[in-house]
Amino acid sequence: MHLYSNALGTFVLNQNFQIREKELGKDSKDKFLKKFKNIKVIDENDIDSLRKALVLMREYKSDLIKKNTEIVKEDIKNSVKDDLFIVQTINTIDDLNKVINMLTKRLREWYSYYFPEASEFIPDNELFLKYVHMKKKDAMKEFGIKKSMGPDKEQSFVEPMQSLAKEIKSLYKQREEKEIYLGTLMDRICPNVKAIAGTLIGAKLLSIAGSLRKLMLFPASTVQLLGAEEALFKHIKTGARCPKYGVLFAHQLVQKADKDRRGRAARVIADKISLASKVDFFKGEFIGDKLLKEVEKKLAN
Amino acid sequence: MRKIFPNIYIDNRGKLYTPNLVPGVTVYEERLKKFDGIELRQWDERRSKLAAAIMKRVSQIGLRDNDYVLYLGASTGTTVSHVSDIVGPDGLVFALEFAPRVLRDLVFMAEKRKNIAPILADANQPNTFYNKLCLVDFVFQDIAQRNQSEIFLKNCAMFLKEDGFGMLSVKSRSIDISKKPSQIYSEVRQELEKEMLIVDYKMLDPIQKDHCIFVCKKR
Ligand SMILES: C[S@@+](CC[C@H](N)C(=O)[O-])C[C@H]1O[C@@H](n2cnc3c(N)ncnc32)[C@H](O)[C@@H]1O
């Protein structure tokens, strides 16, 4: 006799692989093992018997659908780990940056028909928003100009631009809030990665990898090139120069390094990030400050 | 409009269709069309290797009404929904996928259809999901993995019935981007031939770049 248990329940099969007894909806393996002597458990090592049991399961179509649907919902629920919230947050910050840039560019274009000197003299975006709210007269005095290339307009022309500026300003605020939130999330979930990579770069690496688990599984050489996928692909396909860094290019220790030593800096940092991600994944201690010191020391000579 | 395979239609502009199992409902904003009293769903060959293979005039697909199917690499269920149409209300599709995010979309689709069993699992590890399946008439695989032919054979050995059909979509770039696709296809062919009979083979270019599909029968 054979014993077969699966997601549906437990089945006792006779020599000819016909169902002799069954219990659906629970695991009755132990019970049946006690009840029947000389019973052999079917598992994946005995493919012939397994296939015979699997034939019998064809009669249980609606149970298979019901049970699998139930299980899959639970599985999907359990797959949601907190690091996915880091990924969503950094992606939101990226999106906010894009939206802010796009709208600011539009506002500059628009405002410049009224007061082009403001856009010309204030390259900083956030500061420019302030000038949109200022009286044209006052701003001209501040810039030290007597005549503007833009025509004077009544307030009803200016107000719509000012209200857009206010909206953009609030997007900056939104971004700031999300960055703070991101920092606290990372303190909880991957403090070691954060210590070495910094909040934004660390989160970006996680986002490209997809999760902390995936980041942890990458070799350091892959971490070094995360964000440079296109260049890497080109390198393999056409023999173009191999990239030396991706996201890590923005790391201050890479920026600080001499031009010809930036690749090495990225490698040293990637090494430690790789280690840090493993420690974080397995919820180890905080050693981020120690690791960062080691990086700095290595890069100093 | 004419039928070219069981439950698969082609119109005179060369567009493919399957009979909608849930009339009035679309899955990916595809077009719906009435024909002969039934509602058909247009099947976009650019979004499905199976449809692409049919467009490239594959001689057989071995998929019919009432079939039980194991679909490996189900993703959000674009192609799965058409396979669900083809096998019909008495068929069954086990839709296996290992990325929870895309499977979530598939679950919403599956619940409207009543012939799909979604499974979150790694196709490379049949021992983690054999307790959720029954023997099937057809295995379809579309996953980008280095060892995709090994995975396919493993699953056919365990779950495909004798004389059952299997279809493997091969993405050459995920096996080795530095090798020529044609070389990879012939390596895959050799591997498959150890255990299966190859019934047909089609390159899917230009519909699906660097892809080919093997139709096999279990010996
Ligand atoms: C090209 S997509 C499939 C598209 C789908 N066949 C369609 O036409 O609608 C490949 C899918 O296979 C999944 N996949 C890759 N490796 C897998 C594995 N080992 N087990 C299960 N699914 C896998 C990926 O997550 C991805 O969703």
mmCIF file with all atom_site columns, C-alpha atoms in Angstrom, chain A residues 118-218:
data_model
loop_
_atom_site.group_PDB
_atom_site.id
_atom_site.type_symbol
_atom_site.label_atom_id
_atom_site.label_alt_id
_atom_site.label_comp_id
_atom_site.label_asym_id
_atom_site.label_entity_id
_atom_site.label_seq_id
_atom_site.pdbx_PDB_ins_code
_atom_site.Cartn_x
_atom_site.Cartn_y
_atom_site.Cartn_z
_atom_site.occupancy
_atom_site.B_iso_or_equiv
_atom_site.pdbx_formal_charge
_atom_site.auth_seq_id
_atom_site.auth_comp_id
_atom_site.auth_asym_id
_atom_site.auth_atom_id
_atom_site.pdbx_PDB_model_num
ATOM 1   C CA . ALA A 1 118 ? 14.478 86.247 -12.699 1.00 0.00 ? 118 ALA A CA 1
ATOM 2   C CA . SER A 1 119 ? 15.089 82.928 -14.397 1.00 0.00 ? 119 SER A CA 1
ATOM 3   C CA . GLU A 1 120 ? 18.348 84.162 -15.878 1.00 0.00 ? 120 GLU A CA 1
ATOM 4   C CA . PHE A 1 121 ? 19.796 85.446 -12.602 1.00 0.00 ? 121 PHE A CA 1
ATOM 5   C CA . ILE A 1 122 ? 18.571 82.626 -10.310 1.00 0.00 ? 122 ILE A CA 1
ATOM 6   C CA . PRO A 1 123 ? 19.841 79.261 -11.541 1.00 0.00 ? 123 PRO A CA 1
ATOM 7   C CA . ASP A 1 124 ? 18.900 77.526 -8.284  1.00 0.00 ? 124 ASP A CA 1
ATOM 8   C CA . ASN A 1 125 ? 15.447 76.022 -8.668  1.00 0.00 ? 125 ASN A CA 1
ATOM 9   C CA . GLU A 1 126 ? 14.255 76.233 -5.107  1.00 0.00 ? 126 GLU A CA 1
ATOM 10  C CA . LEU A 1 127 ? 15.376 79.826 -4.809  1.00 0.00 ? 127 LEU A CA 1
ATOM 11  C CA . PHE A 1 128 ? 13.738 80.705 -8.103  1.00 0.00 ? 128 PHE A CA 1
ATOM 12  C CA . LEU A 1 129 ? 10.366 79.688 -6.661  1.00 0.00 ? 129 LEU A CA 1
ATOM 13  C CA . LYS A 1 130 ? 10.769 82.374 -3.991  1.00 0.00 ? 130 LYS A CA 1
ATOM 14  C CA . TYR A 1 131 ? 11.333 85.048 -6.614  1.00 0.00 ? 131 TYR A CA 1
ATOM 15  C CA . VAL A 1 132 ? 8.117  84.128 -8.368  1.00 0.00 ? 132 VAL A CA 1
ATOM 16  C CA . HIS A 1 133 ? 6.290  85.266 -5.272  1.00 0.00 ? 133 HIS A CA 1
ATOM 17  C CA . MET A 1 134 ? 8.247  88.502 -4.992  1.00 0.00 ? 134 MET A CA 1
ATOM 18  C CA . LYS A 1 135 ? 7.051  91.763 -6.508  1.00 0.00 ? 135 LYS A CA 1
ATOM 19  C CA . LYS A 1 136 ? 8.742  92.308 -9.863  1.00 0.00 ? 136 LYS A CA 1
ATOM 20  C CA . LYS A 1 137 ? 9.687  95.823 -8.857  1.00 0.00 ? 137 LYS A CA 1
ATOM 21  C CA . ASP A 1 138 ? 11.475 94.653 -5.722  1.00 0.00 ? 138 ASP A CA 1
ATOM 22  C CA . ALA A 1 139 ? 13.296 91.859 -7.463  1.00 0.00 ? 139 ALA A CA 1
ATOM 23  C CA . MET A 1 140 ? 14.515 94.239 -10.177 1.00 0.00 ? 140 MET A CA 1
ATOM 24  C CA . LYS A 1 141 ? 15.917 96.507 -7.517  1.00 0.00 ? 141 LYS A CA 1
ATOM 25  C CA . GLU A 1 142 ? 17.701 93.555 -5.984  1.00 0.00 ? 142 GLU A CA 1
ATOM 26  C CA . PHE A 1 143 ? 19.179 92.506 -9.305  1.00 0.00 ? 143 PHE A CA 1
ATOM 27  C CA . GLY A 1 144 ? 20.133 96.101 -9.979  1.00 0.00 ? 144 GLY A CA 1
ATOM 28  C CA . ILE A 1 145 ? 18.281 96.365 -13.284 1.00 0.00 ? 145 ILE A CA 1
ATOM 29  C CA . LYS A 1 146 ? 16.126 99.243 -14.473 1.00 0.00 ? 146 LYS A CA 1
ATOM 30  C CA . LYS A 1 147 ? 14.320 97.641 -17.366 1.00 0.00 ? 147 LYS A CA 1
ATOM 31  C CA . SER A 1 148 ? 12.945 94.165 -17.868 1.00 0.00 ? 148 SER A CA 1
ATOM 32  C CA . MET A 1 149 ? 12.553 92.413 -21.224 1.00 0.00 ? 149 MET A CA 1
ATOM 33  C CA . GLY A 1 150 ? 9.162  91.204 -19.983 1.00 0.00 ? 150 GLY A CA 1
ATOM 34  C CA . PRO A 1 151 ? 6.000  93.281 -20.154 1.00 0.00 ? 151 PRO A CA 1
ATOM 35  C CA . ASP A 1 152 ? 4.214  94.296 -16.973 1.00 0.00 ? 152 ASP A CA 1
ATOM 36  C CA . LYS A 1 153 ? 1.069  92.276 -16.454 1.00 0.00 ? 153 LYS A CA 1
ATOM 37  C CA . GLU A 1 154 ? -1.895 92.557 -14.138 1.00 0.00 ? 154 GLU A CA 1
ATOM 38  C CA . GLN A 1 155 ? -2.039 90.244 -11.147 1.00 0.00 ? 155 GLN A CA 1
ATOM 39  C CA . SER A 1 156 ? -4.461 87.865 -12.847 1.00 0.00 ? 156 SER A CA 1
ATOM 40  C CA . PHE A 1 157 ? -1.589 86.837 -15.190 1.00 0.00 ? 157 PHE A CA 1
ATOM 41  C CA . VAL A 1 158 ? 0.888  86.388 -12.375 1.00 0.00 ? 158 VAL A CA 1
ATOM 42  C CA . GLU A 1 159 ? -1.259 84.527 -9.862  1.00 0.00 ? 159 GLU A CA 1
ATOM 43  C CA . PRO A 1 160 ? -1.537 81.250 -11.791 1.00 0.00 ? 160 PRO A CA 1
ATOM 44  C CA . MET A 1 161 ? 2.251  81.079 -11.966 1.00 0.00 ? 161 MET A CA 1
ATOM 45  C CA . GLN A 1 162 ? 2.543  81.797 -8.276  1.00 0.00 ? 162 GLN A CA 1
ATOM 46  C CA . SER A 1 163 ? 0.096  79.083 -7.392  1.00 0.00 ? 163 SER A CA 1
ATOM 47  C CA . LEU A 1 164 ? 2.100  76.618 -9.473  1.00 0.00 ? 164 LEU A CA 1
ATOM 48  C CA . ALA A 1 165 ? 5.254  77.737 -7.658  1.00 0.00 ? 165 ALA A CA 1
ATOM 49  C CA . LYS A 1 166 ? 3.503  77.025 -4.374  1.00 0.00 ? 166 LYS A CA 1
ATOM 50  C CA . GLU A 1 167 ? 2.587  73.556 -5.555  1.00 0.00 ? 167 GLU A CA 1
ATOM 51  C CA . ILE A 1 168 ? 6.184  72.826 -6.578  1.00 0.00 ? 168 ILE A CA 1
ATOM 52  C CA . LYS A 1 169 ? 7.377  74.098 -3.236  1.00 0.00 ? 169 LYS A CA 1
ATOM 53  C CA . SER A 1 170 ? 5.129  71.572 -1.533  1.00 0.00 ? 170 SER A CA 1
ATOM 54  C CA . LEU A 1 171 ? 6.622  68.825 -3.682  1.00 0.00 ? 171 LEU A CA 1
ATOM 55  C CA . TYR A 1 172 ? 10.043 69.770 -2.303  1.00 0.00 ? 172 TYR A CA 1
ATOM 56  C CA . LYS A 1 173 ? 8.553  69.414 1.138   1.00 0.00 ? 173 LYS A CA 1
ATOM 57  C CA . GLN A 1 174 ? 7.103  66.044 0.172   1.00 0.00 ? 174 GLN A CA 1
ATOM 58  C CA . ARG A 1 175 ? 10.525 64.906 -1.005  1.00 0.00 ? 175 ARG A CA 1
ATOM 59  C CA . GLU A 1 176 ? 12.164 66.016 2.200   1.00 0.00 ? 176 GLU A CA 1
ATOM 60  C CA . GLU A 1 177 ? 9.597  64.127 4.260   1.00 0.00 ? 177 GLU A CA 1
ATOM 61  C CA . LYS A 1 178 ? 10.122 60.975 2.234   1.00 0.00 ? 178 LYS A CA 1
ATOM 62  C CA . GLU A 1 179 ? 13.885 61.219 2.632   1.00 0.00 ? 179 GLU A CA 1
ATOM 63  C CA . ILE A 1 180 ? 13.534 61.434 6.383   1.00 0.00 ? 180 ILE A CA 1
ATOM 64  C CA . TYR A 1 181 ? 11.137 58.494 6.381   1.00 0.00 ? 181 TYR A CA 1
ATOM 65  C CA . LEU A 1 182 ? 13.548 56.550 4.173   1.00 0.00 ? 182 LEU A CA 1
ATOM 66  C CA . GLY A 1 183 ? 16.338 57.155 6.659   1.00 0.00 ? 183 GLY A CA 1
ATOM 67  C CA . THR A 1 184 ? 14.319 55.782 9.568   1.00 0.00 ? 184 THR A CA 1
ATOM 68  C CA . LEU A 1 185 ? 13.183 52.782 7.526   1.00 0.00 ? 185 LEU A CA 1
ATOM 69  C CA . MET A 1 186 ? 16.776 51.959 6.663   1.00 0.00 ? 186 MET A CA 1
ATOM 70  C CA . ASP A 1 187 ? 17.922 52.410 10.246  1.00 0.00 ? 187 ASP A CA 1
ATOM 71  C CA . ARG A 1 188 ? 15.526 49.624 11.082  1.00 0.00 ? 188 ARG A CA 1
ATOM 72  C CA . ILE A 1 189 ? 15.999 47.310 8.113   1.00 0.00 ? 189 ILE A CA 1
ATOM 73  C CA . CYS A 1 190 ? 19.530 47.791 6.811   1.00 0.00 ? 190 CYS A CA 1
ATOM 74  C CA . PRO A 1 191 ? 21.517 50.062 9.133   1.00 0.00 ? 191 PRO A CA 1
ATOM 75  C CA . ASN A 1 192 ? 24.836 48.647 7.959   1.00 0.00 ? 192 ASN A CA 1
ATOM 76  C CA . VAL A 1 193 ? 24.186 49.295 4.288   1.00 0.00 ? 193 VAL A CA 1
ATOM 77  C CA . LYS A 1 194 ? 23.014 52.765 5.194   1.00 0.00 ? 194 LYS A CA 1
ATOM 78  C CA . ALA A 1 195 ? 26.166 53.506 7.180   1.00 0.00 ? 195 ALA A CA 1
ATOM 79  C CA . ILE A 1 196 ? 28.459 52.737 4.268   1.00 0.00 ? 196 ILE A CA 1
ATOM 80  C CA . ALA A 1 197 ? 26.431 53.679 1.224   1.00 0.00 ? 197 ALA A CA 1
ATOM 81  C CA . GLY A 1 198 ? 24.384 56.519 2.676   1.00 0.00 ? 198 GLY A CA 1
ATOM 82  C CA . THR A 1 199 ? 20.593 56.683 2.647   1.00 0.00 ? 199 THR A CA 1
ATOM 83  C CA . LEU A 1 200 ? 19.932 57.532 -0.987  1.00 0.00 ? 200 LEU A CA 1
ATOM 84  C CA . ILE A 1 201 ? 22.638 55.403 -2.608  1.00 0.00 ? 201 ILE A CA 1
ATOM 85  C CA . GLY A 1 202 ? 21.896 52.468 -0.321  1.00 0.00 ? 202 GLY A CA 1
ATOM 86  C CA . ALA A 1 203 ? 18.205 52.623 -1.139  1.00 0.00 ? 203 ALA A CA 1
ATOM 87  C CA . LYS A 1 204 ? 18.949 52.981 -4.836  1.00 0.00 ? 204 LYS A CA 1
ATOM 88  C CA . LEU A 1 205 ? 21.080 49.804 -4.737  1.00 0.00 ? 205 LEU A CA 1
ATOM 89  C CA . LEU A 1 206 ? 18.226 47.991 -3.017  1.00 0.00 ? 206 LEU A CA 1
ATOM 90  C CA . SER A 1 207 ? 15.799 49.272 -5.594  1.00 0.00 ? 207 SER A CA 1
ATOM 91  C CA . ILE A 1 208 ? 17.889 48.047 -8.527  1.00 0.00 ? 208 ILE A CA 1
ATOM 92  C CA . ALA A 1 209 ? 18.524 44.695 -6.862  1.00 0.00 ? 209 ALA A CA 1
ATOM 93  C CA . GLY A 1 210 ? 14.822 44.408 -6.033  1.00 0.00 ? 210 GLY A CA 1
ATOM 94  C CA . SER A 1 211 ? 15.144 43.430 -2.385  1.00 0.00 ? 211 SER A CA 1
ATOM 95  C CA . LEU A 1 212 ? 17.632 43.138 0.438   1.00 0.00 ? 212 LEU A CA 1
ATOM 96  C CA . ARG A 1 213 ? 17.788 39.392 -0.159  1.00 0.00 ? 213 ARG A CA 1
ATOM 97  C CA . LYS A 1 214 ? 18.729 39.836 -3.800  1.00 0.00 ? 214 LYS A CA 1
ATOM 98  C CA . LEU A 1 215 ? 21.282 42.530 -2.970  1.00 0.00 ? 215 LEU A CA 1
ATOM 99  C CA . MET A 1 216 ? 22.823 40.230 -0.405  1.00 0.00 ? 216 MET A CA 1
ATOM 100 C CA . LEU A 1 217 ? 23.103 37.403 -2.926  1.00 0.00 ? 217 LEU A CA 1
ATOM 101 C CA . PHE A 1 218 ? 24.998 39.518 -5.454  1.00 0.00 ? 218 PHE A CA 1
#
